[in-house]
XYZ file of C-alpha atoms in Angstrom:
748
model
C -6.100 -48.716 -10.863
C -6.820 -52.351 -10.029
C -10.435 -52.055 -11.410
C -9.210 -50.259 -14.511
C -6.660 -53.060 -15.251
C -9.368 -55.726 -14.548
C -11.750 -53.949 -16.863
C -9.239 -53.736 -19.741
C -8.462 -57.453 -19.148
C -12.238 -58.220 -19.465
C -12.379 -56.051 -22.553
C -9.550 -58.129 -24.018
C -11.348 -61.355 -23.247
C -14.465 -59.917 -24.913
C -12.398 -58.841 -28.009
C -11.042 -62.360 -28.126
C -14.329 -63.875 -28.081
C -13.773 -65.670 -24.773
C -17.008 -65.621 -22.779
C -17.976 -62.210 -24.120
C -21.386 -61.959 -22.383
C -19.884 -62.920 -19.091
C -17.057 -60.438 -19.408
C -19.521 -57.643 -20.252
C -21.867 -58.645 -17.357
C -19.078 -58.690 -14.791
C -17.678 -55.296 -15.837
C -21.146 -53.825 -16.053
C -22.259 -55.032 -12.814
C -19.055 -53.963 -11.105
C -19.383 -50.406 -12.574
C -23.082 -50.289 -11.375
C -21.905 -51.209 -7.875
C -19.106 -48.620 -7.787
C -21.534 -45.967 -8.909
C -24.087 -46.972 -6.263
C -21.436 -46.955 -3.517
C -19.558 -43.906 -4.629
C -21.430 -41.327 -2.343
C -20.536 -43.402 0.692
C -17.141 -44.341 -0.318
C -16.026 -40.674 -0.764
C -18.433 -39.109 1.662
C -19.647 -36.693 -0.884
C -22.805 -34.631 -0.714
C -23.227 -34.991 -4.520
C -25.481 -38.053 -4.533
C -28.026 -37.515 -7.237
C -25.655 -37.901 -10.280
C -24.305 -41.081 -8.905
C -27.762 -42.469 -8.399
C -28.730 -41.481 -11.980
C -25.653 -43.105 -13.332
C -26.449 -46.240 -11.293
C -29.903 -46.468 -12.893
C -28.540 -45.735 -16.307
C -25.971 -48.488 -15.844
C -28.616 -50.956 -14.983
C -30.842 -50.020 -18.095
C -27.728 -50.134 -20.271
C -26.540 -53.484 -18.993
C -29.997 -54.985 -19.535
C -30.125 -53.535 -23.054
C -26.750 -54.799 -24.111
C -27.425 -58.317 -22.586
C -30.894 -58.518 -24.321
C -29.576 -57.285 -27.772
C -28.030 -60.498 -28.908
C -31.263 -62.468 -27.892
C -33.572 -60.304 -30.097
C -31.080 -59.568 -32.898
C -32.906 -62.063 -35.153
C -36.470 -61.101 -34.180
C -38.985 -59.327 -36.495
C -41.304 -56.614 -36.084
C -41.427 -54.541 -32.860
C -39.863 -57.246 -30.848
C -36.594 -56.043 -32.278
C -37.049 -52.867 -30.090
C -36.982 -54.749 -26.781
C -33.307 -53.920 -25.993
C -33.986 -50.231 -26.875
C -36.741 -50.237 -24.321
C -33.941 -50.293 -21.846
C -31.118 -48.569 -23.799
C -33.051 -45.370 -24.534
C -33.998 -44.538 -20.881
C -30.470 -45.408 -19.916
C -29.253 -42.768 -22.238
C -31.616 -40.144 -20.799
C -30.595 -41.071 -17.181
C -26.857 -40.990 -18.083
C -27.285 -37.570 -19.764
C -29.057 -36.256 -16.630
C -26.378 -37.546 -14.359
C -23.584 -36.115 -16.372
C -25.264 -32.878 -16.544
C -25.455 -32.752 -12.755
C -21.715 -33.179 -12.707
C -21.405 -30.354 -15.068
C -23.510 -28.088 -13.070
C -21.668 -28.933 -9.796
C -18.179 -28.390 -11.261
C -18.796 -24.770 -12.310
C -21.516 -22.207 -12.342
C -23.068 -21.552 -15.869
C -21.378 -18.930 -17.916
C -22.931 -17.496 -20.939
C -20.037 -17.784 -23.285
C -19.550 -21.425 -22.138
C -23.174 -22.220 -22.833
C -23.151 -20.596 -26.283
C -20.003 -22.543 -27.222
C -21.573 -25.762 -26.126
C -24.640 -24.956 -28.140
C -22.514 -24.152 -31.245
C -20.892 -27.587 -31.057
C -24.189 -29.241 -30.219
C -25.869 -27.575 -33.203
C -23.245 -28.629 -35.537
C -23.257 -32.095 -34.234
C -27.021 -32.331 -34.276
C -27.351 -31.070 -37.819
C -24.733 -33.639 -38.910
C -26.366 -36.438 -36.900
C -29.811 -35.656 -38.251
C -28.808 -35.230 -41.843
C -26.161 -37.935 -42.163
C -27.707 -40.581 -39.848
C -31.113 -39.981 -38.438
C -33.074 -39.026 -41.598
C -31.488 -41.757 -43.728
C -32.205 -44.404 -41.026
C -35.739 -43.296 -40.441
C -36.439 -43.334 -44.233
C -35.482 -46.952 -44.831
C -38.506 -48.756 -46.415
C -39.808 -52.132 -45.420
C -39.631 -51.763 -41.576
C -42.053 -50.416 -38.948
C -42.086 -46.744 -38.454
C -41.341 -47.113 -34.700
C -38.170 -49.023 -35.542
C -37.112 -46.320 -38.005
C -37.787 -43.551 -35.459
C -35.835 -45.326 -32.717
C -32.865 -45.750 -35.201
C -32.955 -42.125 -35.856
C -33.045 -41.106 -32.144
C -29.730 -42.292 -31.259
C -27.728 -39.997 -33.417
C -29.634 -37.144 -31.837
C -28.693 -38.483 -28.365
C -25.153 -38.493 -29.631
C -25.402 -34.794 -30.286
C -26.465 -34.281 -26.566
C -23.476 -36.232 -25.566
C -21.304 -33.935 -27.648
C -22.908 -30.899 -25.927
C -22.044 -32.329 -22.491
C -18.520 -33.230 -23.533
C -17.969 -29.789 -25.070
C -19.213 -28.056 -21.891
C -17.059 -30.084 -19.672
C -14.075 -29.329 -21.881
C -15.002 -25.671 -21.892
C -15.598 -25.108 -18.161
C -12.399 -25.800 -16.450
C -8.674 -26.178 -16.820
C -8.278 -28.173 -13.580
C -9.163 -31.949 -14.038
C -8.865 -34.630 -11.524
C -8.391 -38.166 -12.693
C -12.013 -39.084 -12.093
C -13.142 -36.176 -14.182
C -10.877 -37.417 -17.052
C -12.247 -40.945 -16.771
C -15.837 -39.755 -16.961
C -14.901 -37.557 -20.000
C -13.283 -40.681 -21.734
C -16.311 -42.705 -20.915
C -18.602 -40.367 -22.719
C -16.197 -40.281 -25.601
C -16.347 -44.026 -25.924
C -20.140 -44.079 -25.661
C -20.164 -41.465 -28.610
C -17.937 -43.824 -30.636
C -20.145 -46.807 -29.959
C -23.315 -44.848 -30.999
C -21.644 -43.476 -34.096
C -20.737 -47.109 -35.066
C -24.283 -48.288 -34.661
C -25.432 -45.112 -36.623
C -23.254 -46.018 -39.619
C -24.729 -49.538 -39.895
C -28.195 -48.028 -39.283
C -28.129 -46.054 -42.537
C -27.608 -49.391 -44.408
C -30.827 -50.841 -42.829
C -29.349 -52.910 -40.104
C -29.856 -52.598 -36.439
C -27.372 -55.150 -35.067
C -24.151 -56.436 -36.358
C -20.836 -57.786 -34.936
C -20.373 -57.918 -31.106
C -17.315 -55.773 -31.892
C -19.661 -52.784 -32.040
C -20.347 -53.257 -28.255
C -16.712 -52.995 -27.432
C -16.762 -49.170 -26.974
C -19.607 -49.532 -24.551
C -17.521 -52.197 -22.516
C -14.662 -49.713 -22.389
C -17.198 -46.923 -21.315
C -18.329 -49.078 -18.366
C -14.648 -49.818 -17.466
C -13.754 -46.170 -17.389
C -16.956 -45.128 -15.432
C -16.410 -47.714 -12.808
C -12.716 -46.577 -12.331
C -14.063 -42.971 -12.086
C -16.359 -44.054 -9.268
C -13.611 -45.682 -7.305
C -10.807 -43.096 -7.761
C -10.284 -40.918 -4.595
C -10.522 -37.821 -6.696
C -14.246 -38.506 -7.155
C -15.012 -36.732 -3.822
C -13.913 -33.486 -5.528
C -16.399 -33.846 -8.453
C -19.029 -31.791 -6.569
C -16.613 -28.906 -5.926
C -16.553 -25.757 -8.164
C -13.345 -25.577 -10.119
C -11.117 -22.729 -9.159
C -9.523 -22.081 -12.469
C -11.379 -21.378 -15.683
C -9.997 -22.136 -19.134
C -9.166 -19.324 -21.485
C -12.200 -17.872 -23.199
C -10.421 -18.253 -26.572
C -7.904 -21.014 -27.183
C -6.630 -23.240 -29.921
C -8.324 -26.367 -28.535
C -11.530 -24.559 -28.092
C -11.442 -23.236 -31.755
C -10.658 -26.703 -33.019
C -14.089 -27.776 -31.563
C -16.018 -24.633 -32.504
C -14.884 -23.966 -36.067
C -15.789 -27.427 -37.596
C -19.237 -27.130 -35.790
C -19.812 -23.703 -37.300
C -18.987 -24.905 -40.754
C -20.975 -28.114 -40.527
C -24.434 -26.811 -41.770
C -23.024 -24.953 -44.590
C -20.583 -27.707 -45.689
C -23.533 -30.239 -45.660
C -25.690 -27.869 -47.634
C -23.075 -28.009 -50.368
C -22.010 -31.715 -49.915
C -25.409 -33.431 -49.613
C -27.016 -34.201 -53.034
C -30.746 -34.805 -53.621
C -31.886 -33.040 -50.573
C -35.378 -33.519 -49.630
C -37.486 -30.871 -48.012
C -36.739 -32.259 -44.500
C -33.036 -32.037 -45.143
C -33.481 -28.446 -46.443
C -35.423 -27.465 -43.462
C -32.886 -28.986 -41.020
C -29.912 -27.385 -42.835
C -31.678 -24.083 -43.077
C -32.643 -24.081 -39.373
C -29.181 -25.238 -38.408
C -27.533 -22.509 -40.418
C -29.766 -19.761 -39.019
C -29.336 -21.098 -35.530
C -25.632 -21.127 -36.046
C -25.544 -17.532 -37.276
C -27.591 -16.448 -34.220
C -25.346 -18.253 -31.916
C -22.348 -16.669 -33.589
C -23.846 -13.120 -33.149
C -24.631 -13.938 -29.416
C -21.018 -15.172 -29.012
C -19.643 -11.930 -30.501
C -21.907 -9.885 -28.264
C -20.858 -11.978 -25.248
C -17.123 -11.493 -26.136
C -17.627 -7.681 -26.313
C -19.516 -7.620 -23.029
C -16.921 -9.758 -21.367
C -14.193 -7.409 -22.768
C -16.077 -4.373 -21.374
C -16.543 -6.239 -17.918
C -12.854 -7.067 -17.772
C -11.998 -3.401 -18.702
C -14.321 -2.281 -15.893
C -12.616 -4.695 -13.474
C -9.122 -3.602 -14.512
C -10.070 0.067 -13.975
C -11.669 -0.758 -10.619
C -8.457 -2.584 -9.665
C -6.296 0.109 -10.761
C -8.272 2.802 -8.908
C -9.631 1.212 -5.814
C -8.134 -0.444 -2.696
C -8.742 -4.243 -2.745
C -9.276 -4.502 0.995
C -11.787 -1.774 1.622
C -13.130 -1.023 -1.878
C -12.317 2.681 -1.258
C -10.667 4.757 -3.961
C -6.863 4.496 -3.934
C -4.017 7.018 -4.326
C -4.351 7.024 -8.155
C -8.082 7.790 -7.821
C -7.369 10.533 -5.331
C -5.419 12.238 -8.026
C -8.236 11.910 -10.559
C -10.830 13.211 -8.136
C -8.724 16.319 -7.048
C -7.716 17.080 -10.645
C -11.369 16.979 -11.554
C -12.327 19.380 -8.736
C -9.622 21.728 -9.582
C -10.626 21.779 -13.245
C -14.280 22.715 -12.905
C -16.030 25.647 -11.297
C -16.816 25.146 -7.563
C -19.950 26.297 -5.725
C -19.304 29.667 -4.111
C -15.533 29.329 -5.132
C -15.073 27.078 -2.076
C -11.589 25.668 -1.796
C -10.784 21.969 -2.188
C -9.908 20.502 1.286
C -7.799 17.373 1.624
C -7.739 15.547 5.009
C -4.848 13.147 5.594
C -5.381 10.804 8.431
C -3.200 8.181 10.081
C -4.463 5.700 12.670
C -2.495 5.996 15.961
C -1.715 2.710 17.541
C -2.563 0.580 14.593
C 0.840 -1.168 14.519
C 0.335 -2.342 18.074
C -2.889 -3.997 17.114
C -1.374 -5.465 13.968
C 1.640 -6.924 15.862
C -0.458 -8.234 18.799
C -3.304 -9.862 16.983
C -1.744 -10.502 13.539
C -2.483 -9.156 10.104
C -5.959 -10.600 9.633
C -7.151 -8.671 12.698
C -5.403 -5.543 11.303
C -7.080 -5.984 7.970
C -10.445 -6.245 9.717
C -9.743 -3.123 11.577
C -8.987 -1.244 8.502
C -12.146 -2.426 6.907
C -14.121 -1.347 9.993
C -12.567 2.118 10.076
C -13.266 2.575 6.217
C -16.896 1.473 6.769
C -17.282 4.064 9.570
C -15.851 6.845 7.440
C -17.882 5.976 4.468
C -21.038 6.158 6.695
C -19.983 9.308 8.577
C -18.857 11.098 5.463
C -21.362 10.688 2.569
C -21.074 12.297 -0.771
C -19.967 14.856 -1.970
C -17.115 13.859 0.301
C -14.633 11.239 -1.135
C -13.088 8.857 1.263
C -9.907 6.921 -0.060
C -7.320 4.666 1.431
C -3.725 5.687 0.384
C -1.578 3.381 2.568
C -1.512 0.857 5.161
C -3.331 2.724 7.945
C -3.644 6.010 5.998
C -6.847 7.574 4.664
C -7.635 10.668 2.714
C -10.912 12.598 2.677
C -11.660 15.160 -0.141
C -14.272 17.763 -0.029
C -15.161 21.260 -1.298
C -16.277 23.417 1.640
C -15.654 26.574 3.671
C -13.002 26.586 6.417
C -15.567 26.483 9.166
C -17.111 23.311 7.426
C -13.641 21.778 7.088
C -12.935 22.257 10.846
C -16.118 20.670 11.648
C -15.376 17.793 9.203
C -11.964 17.176 10.864
C -13.637 16.933 14.254
C -16.278 14.538 12.799
C -13.382 12.313 11.462
C -11.768 12.143 14.927
C -15.086 11.306 16.594
C -15.856 8.663 13.929
C -12.442 6.793 14.559
C -12.447 7.330 18.376
C -15.024 4.705 19.153
C -14.454 1.214 20.414
C -13.760 -1.513 17.666
C -13.950 -5.274 18.230
C -10.772 -7.197 17.534
C -10.873 -10.886 18.202
C -13.734 -10.241 20.715
C -11.793 -7.526 22.584
C -12.508 -3.836 22.432
C -9.901 -1.559 20.976
C -9.943 2.242 20.954
C -7.907 3.944 18.242
C -7.329 7.684 17.622
C -6.420 9.410 14.395
C -3.859 12.092 13.630
C -5.241 14.347 10.931
C -3.529 16.864 8.736
C -5.538 19.320 6.579
C -4.641 21.385 3.502
C -6.660 23.314 1.000
C -6.282 25.095 -2.371
C -5.453 28.858 -2.037
C -4.750 31.953 -4.215
C -1.510 30.553 -5.667
C -2.633 28.618 -8.699
C 0.833 27.090 -9.140
C 0.508 25.350 -5.760
C -3.020 23.937 -6.483
C -2.320 20.375 -7.453
C -2.983 16.915 -6.007
C 0.710 16.452 -5.144
C 0.826 19.804 -3.361
C -2.355 19.166 -1.366
C -1.230 15.568 -0.439
C 2.269 16.904 0.578
C 0.964 19.780 2.694
C -1.662 17.599 4.428
C 0.830 14.936 5.119
C 3.092 17.530 6.627
C 0.319 18.822 8.870
C -0.636 15.293 9.803
C 3.068 14.686 11.022
C 2.908 17.936 12.967
C -0.171 16.462 14.757
C 1.637 13.347 15.645
C 4.642 15.215 17.012
C 2.375 17.318 19.179
C 0.538 14.486 20.798
C -1.657 12.765 18.320
C -5.471 12.268 18.365
C -6.079 15.797 16.937
C -5.854 17.753 13.647
C -3.606 20.423 12.353
C -4.291 22.821 9.539
C -1.235 23.393 7.148
C 0.244 26.780 7.049
C 3.305 28.200 5.066
C 5.588 27.880 8.006
C 5.322 24.251 7.902
C 6.529 24.268 4.345
C 9.542 26.126 5.395
C 10.167 23.597 8.184
C 9.950 20.818 5.676
C 12.318 22.491 3.388
C 14.767 23.134 6.251
C 14.387 19.421 7.262
C 15.175 18.313 3.594
C 18.203 20.579 3.643
C 19.468 19.216 6.901
C 18.909 15.613 5.653
C 20.887 16.274 2.522
C 23.862 17.827 4.422
C 23.672 15.104 7.000
C 24.384 12.445 4.522
C 27.848 13.694 4.060
C 28.463 14.741 7.717
C 30.055 11.477 8.661
C 32.267 11.178 5.726
C 33.447 14.840 6.111
C 34.244 14.380 9.734
C 31.636 17.067 10.874
C 30.185 15.057 13.758
C 31.983 15.259 17.221
C 31.296 13.761 20.519
C 31.001 15.720 23.835
C 30.801 14.084 27.354
C 28.843 14.992 30.377
C 29.755 13.471 33.745
C 27.557 11.293 35.791
C 28.469 11.812 39.372
C 27.945 10.096 42.783
C 25.800 12.457 44.818
C 27.496 11.497 48.004
C 31.067 12.504 46.785
C 30.521 14.490 43.629
C 33.075 12.273 41.948
C 32.316 10.948 38.496
C 31.361 7.303 38.015
C 30.798 7.644 34.327
C 29.931 10.009 31.585
C 27.359 10.144 28.757
C 28.614 10.537 25.221
C 26.536 13.122 23.324
C 26.940 13.716 19.618
C 27.142 17.189 18.082
C 27.233 18.403 14.405
C 29.481 21.130 13.472
C 27.553 22.352 10.477
C 29.535 24.404 8.012
C 26.904 27.215 7.912
C 24.523 26.652 10.771
C 27.195 26.269 13.497
C 27.100 23.552 16.179
C 23.716 21.650 16.082
C 22.489 19.661 19.116
C 21.136 15.944 18.643
C 17.563 17.073 19.005
C 17.897 19.010 15.743
C 19.296 16.211 13.348
C 18.858 12.844 15.170
C 15.039 12.724 14.517
C 15.835 13.458 10.833
C 18.459 10.784 10.841
C 15.973 8.295 12.223
C 13.412 9.047 9.577
C 15.876 8.789 6.693
C 17.767 5.544 7.527
C 20.973 7.580 8.370
C 20.698 6.739 12.040
C 22.419 3.361 11.647
C 25.587 4.929 10.109
C 25.641 7.678 12.827
C 24.938 5.345 15.548
C 27.694 3.019 14.520
C 30.095 5.980 14.378
C 29.112 7.047 17.910
C 29.531 3.726 19.314
C 32.947 3.121 17.786
C 34.289 6.611 18.542
C 32.971 6.422 22.121
C 34.725 3.200 22.881
C 37.931 4.447 21.413
C 37.776 7.538 23.547
C 37.158 5.423 26.735
C 40.111 3.408 25.871
C 42.343 6.451 25.413
C 41.145 7.898 28.822
C 41.974 4.560 30.502
C 45.404 4.278 29.152
C 46.200 7.846 30.044
C 44.796 7.488 33.603
C 42.184 10.070 33.185
C 39.554 7.659 34.656
C 39.807 4.655 36.861
C 38.932 1.068 36.036
C 35.383 1.319 37.207
C 34.583 4.347 35.150
C 31.731 3.696 32.544
C 30.465 5.449 29.467
C 26.857 5.659 28.514
C 26.103 5.556 24.677
C 22.795 6.173 23.084
C 21.580 3.499 20.551
C 18.551 3.943 18.352
C 15.757 1.474 17.863
C 16.909 0.843 14.439
C 20.432 -0.225 15.535
C 18.726 -2.714 17.859
C 17.317 -4.415 14.874
C 20.748 -5.287 13.532
C 21.696 -8.818 14.418
C 25.317 -8.028 13.848
C 25.403 -5.267 16.561
C 26.810 -7.524 19.387
C 29.454 -8.842 17.047
C 30.603 -5.322 16.103
C 30.590 -4.166 19.751
C 32.620 -7.292 20.847
C 35.245 -6.746 18.125
C 35.526 -3.136 19.163
C 35.868 -3.861 22.840
C 38.548 -6.461 22.158
C 40.345 -4.092 19.804
C 40.708 -1.352 22.476
C 40.822 -3.660 25.465
C 37.853 -2.071 27.135
C 35.798 -4.395 29.642
C 32.184 -4.758 28.407
C 30.890 -3.735 31.985
C 32.324 -0.367 31.327
C 29.854 0.322 28.549
C 26.117 1.299 29.094
C 23.822 1.380 26.126
C 20.847 3.702 26.571
C 17.639 2.777 24.911
C 14.222 4.494 24.835
C 11.088 3.112 26.429
C 9.477 2.708 23.059
C 12.017 0.048 22.198
C 10.521 -2.143 24.952
C 7.040 -1.715 23.509
C 7.408 -1.613 19.738
C 10.532 -3.779 19.422
C 9.973 -7.212 17.787
C 11.585 -10.482 18.208
C 14.766 -9.395 16.504
C 15.260 -6.529 18.981
C 14.689 -9.002 21.881
C 17.440 -11.244 20.456
C 19.792 -8.352 19.943
C 19.305 -7.023 23.466
C 19.877 -10.458 24.868
C 23.025 -10.874 22.872
C 24.276 -7.539 24.134
C 23.730 -8.516 27.809
C 25.462 -11.926 27.134
C 28.395 -9.829 26.001
C 28.368 -8.153 29.382
C 27.448 -4.588 28.447
C 24.861 -2.860 30.573
C 21.463 -1.550 29.160
C 19.638 1.495 30.619
C 16.250 2.960 29.770
C 16.688 6.628 28.881
C 13.962 9.228 29.761
C 12.225 6.741 32.010
C 8.663 7.766 32.912
C 7.685 9.669 29.721
C 6.584 6.875 27.636
C 5.134 3.369 28.358
C 6.607 2.940 31.843
C 5.492 -0.360 33.269
C 6.961 -2.987 35.652
C 6.216 -5.726 33.181
C 8.310 -4.171 30.404
C 11.319 -3.903 32.784
C 11.053 -7.454 33.910
C 10.611 -8.859 30.338
C 13.814 -7.056 28.931
C 17.470 -7.400 29.962
C 17.811 -3.873 31.402
C 20.188 -3.095 34.228
C 19.116 0.559 34.929
C 16.902 3.531 34.399
C 17.507 7.222 33.814
C 14.700 9.372 35.468
C 13.673 12.047 32.959
C 14.503 15.657 33.490
C 10.881 16.660 33.549
C 10.299 14.861 36.944
C 13.641 16.237 38.228
C 12.777 19.827 37.405
C 9.894 20.034 39.939
C 11.752 18.573 42.939
C 11.597 20.708 45.946
C 8.525 22.405 44.606
C 6.205 19.694 43.313
C 5.308 16.908 45.706
C 3.891 14.822 42.804
C 7.291 14.722 41.056
C 8.889 13.740 44.358
C 6.417 10.727 44.671
C 7.157 9.747 41.127
C 10.860 9.721 41.786
C 10.348 7.894 45.078
C 8.292 5.166 43.203
C 10.914 4.784 40.442
C 13.607 4.351 43.030
C 11.644 1.792 44.967
C 10.710 -0.154 41.892
C 14.299 0.021 40.574
C 15.719 -1.157 43.946
C 13.265 -4.128 43.919
C 14.408 -5.137 40.523
C 18.043 -4.557 41.161
C 18.426 -1.635 38.716
C 20.659 1.321 38.952
C 19.134 4.826 38.825
C 20.491 7.993 37.392
C 18.713 11.243 37.627
C 19.018 13.496 34.553
C 18.782 17.275 34.313
C 19.948 18.221 37.737
C 20.579 21.960 37.921
C 20.239 23.220 41.421
C 21.572 22.174 44.758
C 18.009 21.839 46.165
C 17.274 19.164 43.458
C 20.508 17.379 44.353
C 19.473 17.434 48.044
C 16.058 15.997 47.311
C 17.399 13.395 45.070
C 19.847 12.408 47.797
C 17.100 12.099 50.380
C 14.975 10.014 48.022
C 17.838 7.490 47.693
C 19.150 8.338 44.216
C 22.834 7.831 44.202
C 23.784 8.939 40.594
C 22.959 12.054 38.649
C 24.002 14.131 35.840
C 23.137 17.734 34.792
C 24.326 21.440 34.492
C 24.877 21.466 38.320
C 28.254 19.631 37.553
C 28.857 21.062 34.205
C 27.632 20.949 30.518
C 28.857 18.373 28.038
C 32.392 19.189 26.861
C 34.875 17.922 24.277
C 37.280 15.113 25.360
C 40.178 17.426 26.213
C 38.093 19.679 28.448
C 36.559 16.641 30.111
C 39.946 15.029 30.862
C 41.158 18.448 32.311
C 38.183 18.830 34.597
C 37.421 15.303 35.650
C 40.671 13.371 35.636
C 41.369 11.213 38.619
C 43.944 13.532 40.230
C 41.531 16.577 40.054
C 38.332 14.785 41.095
C 38.637 16.144 44.588
C 38.236 19.584 43.152
C 34.787 18.699 41.927
C 32.675 20.017 44.750
C 29.458 19.627 43.058
C 28.474 23.092 44.371
C 26.057 25.340 42.566
C 29.156 27.616 41.609
C 30.211 24.954 39.124
C 26.791 24.528 37.483
C 24.995 26.287 34.700
C 28.189 27.333 33.017
């Protein structure tokens, strides 16, 4: 900014006639020095254009300073300043062209537009300025030729200015200063061209004022910090067609034809120039039209590609899957082979994505896509239809389809590198094919059936494949019916709670109970939680059901405490879903309910699944910490069946574990189960956790548990879950002595 202000001040002195030569020399030398130092000042790799501008500035400066000295000379001596000025032009044009090339790669429509403007400017310069200046009688031919060259160089300047204007919509200050520098150079040359057609080569010093401004602007461009970005390709292109663009192109297009009409007494040279210019303009216009059509076709192709292909992997997307399947269904297939659709989902992808981040997850997806493409070449079609979901389409026999499914599993089940670590994924695959029922042969039906089969695979252990059959469709319809009815179950008071006692093995007296939800379906009868809770978890209904269970359980516990059914130490276990543990307001709701019913927080145990400790995010961690801070206890349900690990128990605020019934069932007959229970008890004891054994059905199981150090248990040995009234009648404090815990009271 200081340099620009100083240069403008020197320009004012020049215009006022105060030491004009000194003012020009100071600004010129300053600009040359800034251009020379610019690569080092800005640490840019783009040095050649600055060197060319430096040399151009030296030549220009010498030419301008010599010009007044030779202004009155005769003969060839008058060209002495041009000996320096003309090479300066060529060097400046070369330097500016380097800036143009560095800022943006050459695009055909940009080059054509620049050539159109250049052709118009060149025709106008030659016809209006160059030819009249060169034909002035009475002076040496060389002088006339030099006088006619400058307008042509002006046309080249117009070409560079036009290309810079056409190539980018992002302009740093240094870029704008260079653009303005060229504009003032053009103004100065046009001024000299105008006096040139009258036979004069030099006139008032005012004609050099535009060049002084050009030096000032160029020097400021070299000093501005944004000059370091001049060698970077611009990220945002201007519109291919715009009003400013047309304002430059249309006059240039019209120029040869307007001059043909306007110029009188045209000689043969003028006619040749105008004819060649008009022909070239028509050719450029045709090329521009062809370029526009080709660009339009390319854009259309890109839009179709974007609409039908996944941007991450380049595979066809869900829309393209529909097109491929519809095409296969519409045409005859070899040997009448059915269309098979394989729907695969990556097992364990979420863990990788959450552990290493989305970039690592994206790389994993790309690696799997590449493997599938290589392992399943045409005619099979591989597509990505979701985050970690892929689809394979192929016409083949059932035997070939089964082999293809195994090939997919083998393809995925190989180590992949993620951030330098090896990761092994598996895939759950569902398969479906077209059949004899033409009404069911559609993309939607195949996708639906294959997706259903894939979820069956996941529910049965993952890492395998399942072929869809009609029974699965009935199961899906039944699931949908249950989901629809479940939406109104809470509102219509169809849900009820039953309670199963948790007893002390030493005495058989209840220490607590577990609240278990049941659904009194209007047509299906009483449904257990295993029938509808998984459906609720998959349809966002679990939050409403879980909240209802939580509130109703605390209310029931309060009623028992007031009625003296249970003592003050009696606690109630309530199951909470993973989705509930993502609700930051859960602790607040629970606190309000405990205060409302005057129930101590320690009398409530919230049961969570092992998966919560593995899959739960930061929100779940905070919610669990808030619950523990409230005073409620947290127990891990079905412990040992999932991701059992000491580290998970230590990192989470749990207070107890419930040994899964699958380990209890083998006690007394299976030594491995006994060792597992013994290990769980030892680990829990070391961590200060309470242990409850689930599913106790026999006296032998109770005896083994007692011997292994388990103090609390629940199961049919002491009774099934019952409604609140039956529980109060059988387990009230005065009647607890009657609970012998013998086998005669179990399995009823």
